[in-house]
Tab-separated table of C-alpha atoms in Angstrom:
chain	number	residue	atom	x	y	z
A	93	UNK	CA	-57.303	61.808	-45.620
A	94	UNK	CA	-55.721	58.844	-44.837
A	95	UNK	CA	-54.342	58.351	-48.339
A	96	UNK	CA	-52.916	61.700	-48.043
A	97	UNK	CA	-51.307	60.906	-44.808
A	98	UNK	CA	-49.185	57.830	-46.196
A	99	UNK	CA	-48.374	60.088	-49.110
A	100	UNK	CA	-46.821	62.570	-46.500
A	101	UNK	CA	-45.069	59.690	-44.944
A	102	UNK	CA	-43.510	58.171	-47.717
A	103	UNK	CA	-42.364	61.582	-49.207
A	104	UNK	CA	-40.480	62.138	-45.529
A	105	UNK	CA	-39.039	59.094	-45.709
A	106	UNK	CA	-37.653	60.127	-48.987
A	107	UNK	CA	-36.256	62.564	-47.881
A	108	UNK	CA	-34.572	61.285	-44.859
A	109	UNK	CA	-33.117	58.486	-46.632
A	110	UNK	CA	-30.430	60.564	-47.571
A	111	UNK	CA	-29.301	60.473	-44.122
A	112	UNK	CA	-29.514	56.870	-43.391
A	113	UNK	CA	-26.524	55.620	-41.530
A	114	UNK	CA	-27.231	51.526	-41.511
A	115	UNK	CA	-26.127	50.955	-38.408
A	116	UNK	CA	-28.036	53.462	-36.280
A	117	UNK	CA	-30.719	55.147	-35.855
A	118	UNK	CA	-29.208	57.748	-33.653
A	119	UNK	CA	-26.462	58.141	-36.273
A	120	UNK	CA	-28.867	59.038	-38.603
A	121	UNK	CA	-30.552	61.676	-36.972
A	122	UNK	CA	-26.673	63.017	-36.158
A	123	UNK	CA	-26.298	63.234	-39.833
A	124	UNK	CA	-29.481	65.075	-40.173
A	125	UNK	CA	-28.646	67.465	-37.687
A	126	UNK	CA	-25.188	67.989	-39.261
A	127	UNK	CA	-27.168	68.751	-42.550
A	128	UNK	CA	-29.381	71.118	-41.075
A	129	UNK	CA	-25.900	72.922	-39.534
A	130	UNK	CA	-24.544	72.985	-42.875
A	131	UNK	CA	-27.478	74.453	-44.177
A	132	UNK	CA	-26.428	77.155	-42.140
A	133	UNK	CA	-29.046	76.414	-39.408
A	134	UNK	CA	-32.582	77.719	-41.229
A	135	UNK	CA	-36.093	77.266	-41.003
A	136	UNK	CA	-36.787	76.876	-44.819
A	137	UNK	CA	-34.055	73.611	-44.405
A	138	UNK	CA	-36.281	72.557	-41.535
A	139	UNK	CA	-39.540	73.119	-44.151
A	140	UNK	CA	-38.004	71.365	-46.674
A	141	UNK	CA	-36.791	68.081	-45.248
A	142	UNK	CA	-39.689	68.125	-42.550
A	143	UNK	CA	-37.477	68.369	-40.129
A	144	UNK	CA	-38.706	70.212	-36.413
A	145	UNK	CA	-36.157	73.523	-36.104
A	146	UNK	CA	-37.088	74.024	-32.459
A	147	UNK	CA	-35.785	70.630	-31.546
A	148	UNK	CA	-32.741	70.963	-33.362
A	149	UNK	CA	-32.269	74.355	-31.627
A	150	UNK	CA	-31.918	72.529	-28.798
A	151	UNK	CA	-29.261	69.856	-29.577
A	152	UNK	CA	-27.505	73.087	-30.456
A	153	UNK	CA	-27.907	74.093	-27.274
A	154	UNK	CA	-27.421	70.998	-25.856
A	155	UNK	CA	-23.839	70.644	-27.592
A	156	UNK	CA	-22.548	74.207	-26.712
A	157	UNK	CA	-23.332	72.816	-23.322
A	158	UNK	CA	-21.523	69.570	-23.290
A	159	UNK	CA	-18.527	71.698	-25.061
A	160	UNK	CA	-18.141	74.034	-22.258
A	161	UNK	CA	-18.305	70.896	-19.947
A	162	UNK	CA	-15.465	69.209	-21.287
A	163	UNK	CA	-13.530	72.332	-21.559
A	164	UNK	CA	-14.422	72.698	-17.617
A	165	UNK	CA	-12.837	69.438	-16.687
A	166	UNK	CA	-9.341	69.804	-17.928
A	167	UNK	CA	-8.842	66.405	-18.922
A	168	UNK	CA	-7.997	66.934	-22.529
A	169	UNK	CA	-7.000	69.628	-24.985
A	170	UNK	CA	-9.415	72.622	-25.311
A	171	UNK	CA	-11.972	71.742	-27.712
A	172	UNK	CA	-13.869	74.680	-30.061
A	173	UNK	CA	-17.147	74.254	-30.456
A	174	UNK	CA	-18.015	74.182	-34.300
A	175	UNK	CA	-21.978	74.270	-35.654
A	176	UNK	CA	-20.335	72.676	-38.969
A	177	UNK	CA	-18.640	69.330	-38.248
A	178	UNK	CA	-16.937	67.390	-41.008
A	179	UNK	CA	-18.415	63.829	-41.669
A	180	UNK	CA	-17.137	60.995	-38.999
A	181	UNK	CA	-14.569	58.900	-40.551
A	182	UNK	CA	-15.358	54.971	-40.272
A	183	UNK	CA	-13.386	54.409	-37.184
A	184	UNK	CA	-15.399	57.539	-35.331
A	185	UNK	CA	-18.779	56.209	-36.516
A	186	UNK	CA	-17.539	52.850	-34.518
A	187	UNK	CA	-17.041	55.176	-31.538
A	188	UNK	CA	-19.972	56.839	-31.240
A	189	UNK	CA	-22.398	53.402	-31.370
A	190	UNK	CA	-19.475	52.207	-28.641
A	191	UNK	CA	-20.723	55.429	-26.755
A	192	UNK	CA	-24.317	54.779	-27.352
A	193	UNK	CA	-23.662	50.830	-26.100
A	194	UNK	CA	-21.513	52.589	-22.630
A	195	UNK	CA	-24.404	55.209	-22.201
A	196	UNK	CA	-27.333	52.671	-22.779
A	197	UNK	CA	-25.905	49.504	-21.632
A	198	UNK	CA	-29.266	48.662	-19.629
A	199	UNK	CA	-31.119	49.305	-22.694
A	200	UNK	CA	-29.483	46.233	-24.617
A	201	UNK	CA	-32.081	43.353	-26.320
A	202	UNK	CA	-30.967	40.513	-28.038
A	203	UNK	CA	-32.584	38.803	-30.968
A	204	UNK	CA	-35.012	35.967	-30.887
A	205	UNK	CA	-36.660	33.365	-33.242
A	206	UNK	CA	-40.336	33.791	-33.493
A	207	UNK	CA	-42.484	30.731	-33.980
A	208	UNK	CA	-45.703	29.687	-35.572
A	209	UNK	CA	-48.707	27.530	-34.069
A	210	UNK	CA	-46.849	24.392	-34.947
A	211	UNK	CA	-43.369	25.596	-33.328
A	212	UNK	CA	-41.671	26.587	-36.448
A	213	UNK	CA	-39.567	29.183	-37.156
A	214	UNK	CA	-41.508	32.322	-39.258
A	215	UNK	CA	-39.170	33.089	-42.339
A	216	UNK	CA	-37.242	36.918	-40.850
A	217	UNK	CA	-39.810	37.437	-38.252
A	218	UNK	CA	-37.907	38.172	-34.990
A	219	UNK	CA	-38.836	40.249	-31.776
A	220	UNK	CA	-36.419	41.366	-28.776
A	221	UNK	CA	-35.841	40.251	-25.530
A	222	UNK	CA	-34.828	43.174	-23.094
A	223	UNK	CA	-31.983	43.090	-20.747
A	224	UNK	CA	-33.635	43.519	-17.514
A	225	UNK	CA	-36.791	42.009	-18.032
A	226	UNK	CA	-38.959	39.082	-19.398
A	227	UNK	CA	-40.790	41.154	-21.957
A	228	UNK	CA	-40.192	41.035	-25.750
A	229	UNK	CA	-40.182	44.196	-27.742
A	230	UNK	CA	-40.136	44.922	-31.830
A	231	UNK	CA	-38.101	47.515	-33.958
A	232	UNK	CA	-40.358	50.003	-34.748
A	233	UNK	CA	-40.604	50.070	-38.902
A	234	UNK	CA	-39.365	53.366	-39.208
A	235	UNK	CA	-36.430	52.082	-37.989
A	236	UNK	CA	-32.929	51.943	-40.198
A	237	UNK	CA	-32.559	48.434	-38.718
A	238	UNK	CA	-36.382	47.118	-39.336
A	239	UNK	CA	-35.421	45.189	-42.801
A	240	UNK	CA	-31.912	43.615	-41.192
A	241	UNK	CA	-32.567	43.428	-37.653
A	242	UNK	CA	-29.106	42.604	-35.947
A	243	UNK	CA	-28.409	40.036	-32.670
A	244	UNK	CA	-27.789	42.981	-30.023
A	245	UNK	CA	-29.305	46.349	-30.139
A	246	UNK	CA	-29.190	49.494	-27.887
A	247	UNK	CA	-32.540	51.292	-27.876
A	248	UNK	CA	-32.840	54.645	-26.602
A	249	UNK	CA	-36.824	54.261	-25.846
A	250	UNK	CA	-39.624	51.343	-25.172
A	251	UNK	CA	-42.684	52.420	-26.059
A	252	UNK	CA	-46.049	50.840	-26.276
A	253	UNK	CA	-48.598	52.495	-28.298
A	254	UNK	CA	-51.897	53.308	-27.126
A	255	UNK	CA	-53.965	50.939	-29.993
A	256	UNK	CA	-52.014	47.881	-29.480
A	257	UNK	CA	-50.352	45.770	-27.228
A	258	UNK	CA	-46.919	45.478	-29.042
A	259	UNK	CA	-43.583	47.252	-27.788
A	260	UNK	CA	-41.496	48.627	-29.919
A	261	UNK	CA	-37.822	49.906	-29.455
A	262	UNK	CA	-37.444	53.123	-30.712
A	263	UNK	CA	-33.698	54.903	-31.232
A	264	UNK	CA	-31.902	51.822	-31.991
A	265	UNK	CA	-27.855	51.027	-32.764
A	266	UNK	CA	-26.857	47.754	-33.732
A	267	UNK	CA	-24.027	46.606	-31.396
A	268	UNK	CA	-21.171	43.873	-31.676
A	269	UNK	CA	-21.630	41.427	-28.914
A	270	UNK	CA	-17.836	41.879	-28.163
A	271	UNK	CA	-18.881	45.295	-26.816
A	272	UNK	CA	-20.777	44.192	-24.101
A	273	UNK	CA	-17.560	42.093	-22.043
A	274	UNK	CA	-15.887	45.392	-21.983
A	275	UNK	CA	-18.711	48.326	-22.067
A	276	UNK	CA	-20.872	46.315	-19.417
A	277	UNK	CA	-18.441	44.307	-17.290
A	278	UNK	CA	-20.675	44.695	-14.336
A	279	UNK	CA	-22.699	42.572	-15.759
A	280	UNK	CA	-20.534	40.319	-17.224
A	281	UNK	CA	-19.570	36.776	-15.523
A	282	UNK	CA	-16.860	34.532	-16.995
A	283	UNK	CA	-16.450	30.919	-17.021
A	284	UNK	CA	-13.315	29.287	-16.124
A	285	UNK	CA	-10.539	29.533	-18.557
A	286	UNK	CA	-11.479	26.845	-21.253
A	287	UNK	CA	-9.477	24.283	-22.998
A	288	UNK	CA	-9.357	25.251	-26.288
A	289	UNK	CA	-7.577	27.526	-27.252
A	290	UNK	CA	-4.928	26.670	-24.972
A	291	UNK	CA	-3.434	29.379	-22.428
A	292	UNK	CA	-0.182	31.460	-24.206
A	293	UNK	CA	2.422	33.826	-22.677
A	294	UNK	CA	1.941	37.561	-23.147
A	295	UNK	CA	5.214	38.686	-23.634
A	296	UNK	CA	4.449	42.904	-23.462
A	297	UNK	CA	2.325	42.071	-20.252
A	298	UNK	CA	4.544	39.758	-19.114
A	299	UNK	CA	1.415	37.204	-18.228
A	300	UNK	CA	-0.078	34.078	-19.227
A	301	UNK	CA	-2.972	34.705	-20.924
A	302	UNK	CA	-6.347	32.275	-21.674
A	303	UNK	CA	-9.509	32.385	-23.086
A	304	UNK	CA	-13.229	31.834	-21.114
A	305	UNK	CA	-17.168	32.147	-21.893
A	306	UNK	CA	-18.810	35.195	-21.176
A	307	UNK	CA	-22.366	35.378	-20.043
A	308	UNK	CA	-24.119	38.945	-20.050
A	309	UNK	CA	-26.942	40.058	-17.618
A	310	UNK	CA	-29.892	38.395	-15.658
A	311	UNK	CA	-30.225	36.189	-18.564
A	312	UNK	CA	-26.873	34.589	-18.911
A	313	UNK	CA	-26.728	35.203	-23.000
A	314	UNK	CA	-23.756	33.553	-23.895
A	315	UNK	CA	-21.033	35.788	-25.559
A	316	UNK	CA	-18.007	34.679	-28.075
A	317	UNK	CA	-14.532	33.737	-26.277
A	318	UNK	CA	-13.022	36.706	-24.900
A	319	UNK	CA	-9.199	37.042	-23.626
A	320	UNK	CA	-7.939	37.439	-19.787
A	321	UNK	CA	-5.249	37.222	-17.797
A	322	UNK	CA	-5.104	33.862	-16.216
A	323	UNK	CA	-6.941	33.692	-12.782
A	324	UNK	CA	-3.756	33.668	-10.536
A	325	UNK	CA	-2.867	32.261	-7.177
A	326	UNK	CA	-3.987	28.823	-8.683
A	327	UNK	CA	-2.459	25.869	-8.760
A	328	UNK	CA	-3.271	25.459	-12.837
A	329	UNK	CA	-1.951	29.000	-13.379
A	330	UNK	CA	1.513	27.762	-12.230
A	331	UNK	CA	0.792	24.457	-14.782
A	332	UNK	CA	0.817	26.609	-17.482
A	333	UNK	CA	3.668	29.450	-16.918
A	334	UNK	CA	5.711	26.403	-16.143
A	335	UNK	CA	4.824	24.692	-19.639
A	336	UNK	CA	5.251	27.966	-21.215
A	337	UNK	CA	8.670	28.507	-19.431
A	338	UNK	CA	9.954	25.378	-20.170
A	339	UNK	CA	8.541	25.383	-24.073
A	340	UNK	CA	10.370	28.713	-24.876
A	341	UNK	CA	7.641	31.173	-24.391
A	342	UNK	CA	9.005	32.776	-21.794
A	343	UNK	CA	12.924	32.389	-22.609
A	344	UNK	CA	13.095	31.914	-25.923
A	345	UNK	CA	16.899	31.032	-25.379
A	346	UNK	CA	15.421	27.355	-24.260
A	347	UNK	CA	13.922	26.612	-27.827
A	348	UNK	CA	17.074	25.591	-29.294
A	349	UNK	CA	17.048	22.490	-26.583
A	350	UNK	CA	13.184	21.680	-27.623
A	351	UNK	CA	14.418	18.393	-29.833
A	352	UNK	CA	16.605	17.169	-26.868
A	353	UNK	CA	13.538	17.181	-24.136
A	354	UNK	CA	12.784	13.617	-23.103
A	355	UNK	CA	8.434	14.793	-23.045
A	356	UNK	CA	6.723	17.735	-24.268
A	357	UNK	CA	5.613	20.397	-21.573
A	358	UNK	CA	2.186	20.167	-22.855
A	359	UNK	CA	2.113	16.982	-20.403
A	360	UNK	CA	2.292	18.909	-17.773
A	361	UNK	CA	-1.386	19.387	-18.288
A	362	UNK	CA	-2.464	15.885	-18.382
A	363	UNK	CA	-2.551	12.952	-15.932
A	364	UNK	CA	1.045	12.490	-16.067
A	365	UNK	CA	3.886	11.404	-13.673
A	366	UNK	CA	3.178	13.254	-10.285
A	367	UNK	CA	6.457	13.096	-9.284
A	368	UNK	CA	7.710	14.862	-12.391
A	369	UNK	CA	4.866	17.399	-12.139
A	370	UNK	CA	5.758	18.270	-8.535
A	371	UNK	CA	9.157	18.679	-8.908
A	372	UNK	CA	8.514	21.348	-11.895
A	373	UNK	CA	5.916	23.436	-9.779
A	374	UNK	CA	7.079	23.389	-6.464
A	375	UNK	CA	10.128	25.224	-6.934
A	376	UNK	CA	7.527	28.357	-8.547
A	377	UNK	CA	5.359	27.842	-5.851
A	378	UNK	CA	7.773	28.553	-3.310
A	379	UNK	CA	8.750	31.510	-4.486
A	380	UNK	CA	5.234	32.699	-6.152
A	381	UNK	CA	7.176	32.795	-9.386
A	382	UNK	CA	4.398	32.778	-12.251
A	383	UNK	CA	5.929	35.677	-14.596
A	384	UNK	CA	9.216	36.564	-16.135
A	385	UNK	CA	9.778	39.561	-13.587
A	386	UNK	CA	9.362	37.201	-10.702
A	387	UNK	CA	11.599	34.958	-12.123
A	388	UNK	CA	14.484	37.682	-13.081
A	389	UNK	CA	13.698	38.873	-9.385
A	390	UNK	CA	15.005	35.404	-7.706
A	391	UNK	CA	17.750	35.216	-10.571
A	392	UNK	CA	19.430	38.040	-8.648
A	393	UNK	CA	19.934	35.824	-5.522
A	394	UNK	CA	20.167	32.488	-7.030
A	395	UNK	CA	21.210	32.597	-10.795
A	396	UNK	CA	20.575	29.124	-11.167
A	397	UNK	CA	17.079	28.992	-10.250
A	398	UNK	CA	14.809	26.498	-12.423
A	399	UNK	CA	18.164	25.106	-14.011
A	400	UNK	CA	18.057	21.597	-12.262
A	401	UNK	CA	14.351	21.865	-13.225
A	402	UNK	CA	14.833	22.121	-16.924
A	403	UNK	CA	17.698	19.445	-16.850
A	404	UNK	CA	14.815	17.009	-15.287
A	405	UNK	CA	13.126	17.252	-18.717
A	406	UNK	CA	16.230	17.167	-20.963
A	407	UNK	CA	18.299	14.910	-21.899
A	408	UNK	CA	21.418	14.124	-19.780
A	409	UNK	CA	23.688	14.494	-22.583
A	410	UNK	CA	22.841	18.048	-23.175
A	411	UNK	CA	23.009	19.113	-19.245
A	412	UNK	CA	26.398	20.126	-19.851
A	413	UNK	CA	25.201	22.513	-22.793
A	414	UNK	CA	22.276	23.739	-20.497
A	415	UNK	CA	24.341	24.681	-17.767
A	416	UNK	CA	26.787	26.429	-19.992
A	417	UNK	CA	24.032	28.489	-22.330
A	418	UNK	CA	21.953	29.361	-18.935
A	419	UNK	CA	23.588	32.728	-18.642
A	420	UNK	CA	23.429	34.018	-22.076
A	421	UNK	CA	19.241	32.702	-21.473
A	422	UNK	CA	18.923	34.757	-18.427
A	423	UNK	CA	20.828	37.498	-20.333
A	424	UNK	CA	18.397	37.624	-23.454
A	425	UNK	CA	15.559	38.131	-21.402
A	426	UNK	CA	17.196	40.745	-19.009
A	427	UNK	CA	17.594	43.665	-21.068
């Protein structure tokens, strides 16, 4: 009996393997379901690839329902429910596991080592710590994802079966850790912006933009570098649009007087000459200037704002240039 049983199960996995999308387990069973509706919805499919037609009966019902849903809210462009959907491109299968991550984003466990007796690390053995608690779980091995387990997974279900004292994730989709910052920013915290790479000017979104750590959930896992607008109303925030105003980022007009400046503006963010520092920020700080518009906005009253500023960095023999070249500047950067 029991040798007939792992015949069975091998045969079905067989079979499904035909299915196998490598990144997801709930992908998978979406391309099995697709099959089935291609099949034209019968139970001899359902026989064949062992498949349960009563359950997928109901994920057609379930999608007619979400159809008429969407169609009810008006948001978008009537959509026609199909039973025969054409296979996802690349980019959609992306989307969906993004929608899995946004739908299960409480249901994310990251990867960790497992050890031996002697503290060191068993060749591919991992296990799975869960977001929101201390317990460590285990792809099940029927699993698309059991061979290659991935650093972040979504997992539909936690299950612990009634013979042993393992837990297993069942349903999983592997998940890019750059999801998280942007799927889960509730439970996201940043660091302050770091060093390295330095702050730069977004010129579309007309702010200075830097880089900080992310941590994710109750357990602070640490996430790659991820890009924000500078935290403003700071007194380093006005540092760096000045460095980036005065360095060309900002009015590019000012790059042809780079060779002539007396320091670099990078210096502006080191232990340098207070006095020269002050006299570069105040004038932004007293009129909260810390973008382009705010600085084409006090242009209209005083078109000569931040000239004597950039003449305190250049040298004297090119004032005379400055002065003259300051409207065509402003100009370039007003259209």
């Amino acid at each position: 009996e029991k040798v007939e049983r792992v015949a069975k199960m091998k045969e079905m996995r067989r079979l499904h393997s035909v299915y196998k999308n490598g990144n997801s387990d709930l992908l998978t069973w979406m391309n099995a379901v697709c099959a089935w509706e291609y099949s034209g919805g019968t139970t001899d499919f359902c026989t064949s690839q062992n498949m349960h037609w009563k359950t997928l009966q109901e994920i057609r019902a379930l999608r007619e329902q979400l159809t008429t849903i969407a169609n009810n809210t008006k948001l978008s462009e009537p959509v026609e429910f199909s039973r025969q959907l054409p296979p996802p491109s690349r980019v959609q299968k992306i989307l969906c596991r993004q929608i899995v991550t946004a739908g299960f984003i409480e249901n994310v466990a990251k990867r960790v080592q497992e050890y031996d007796d002697e503290g060191r690390p068993r060749k591919n053995r991992y296990k799975y710590l869960t977001l929101l608690s201390n317990e460590f779980a285990y792809i099940h091995k029927g699993s698309v994802l059991a061979n290659d387990p991935p650093e972040y997974v979504v997992y539909h279900q936690l299950i612990q079966p009634t013979t042993g004292t393992k837990m297993y994730l069942i349903g999983c989709t592997a998940i890019r850790s750059t999801w998280l910052v942007e799927l889960g920013l509730p439970l996201t915290e940043f660091s302050e912006p770091v060093a390295s790479p330095i702050p730069k000017y977004d010129k579309k979104l007309d702010k200075v933009r830097c880089w900080v750590t992310p941590t994710f959930g109750p357990h602070k896992w640490i996430l790659p570098l991820h890009e924000i607008d500078y935290p403003t109303s700071t007194l380093k925030h006005f540092k760096h649009f000045a460095r980036l105003l005065l360095d060309g980022s900002v009015l590019p007009g000012l790059k042809q007087f780079q060779k002539h400046f007396n320091n670099k503006p990078l210096m502006l963010m080191k232990t340098w000459n207070p006095t020269r520092v002050n006299q570069t920020l105040q004038p932004l700080l007293n009129h909260q200037v810390s973008s382009l518009a705010g600085l084409k906005k006090v242009w209209k009253k005083q078109p000569k704002f931040y000239l004597d500023v950039v003449c305190l960095w250049l040298d004297p023999v090119k004032h005379a240039a400055l002065a003259e070249a300051w409207p065509s500047i402003a100009r370039s950067v007003s259209k």
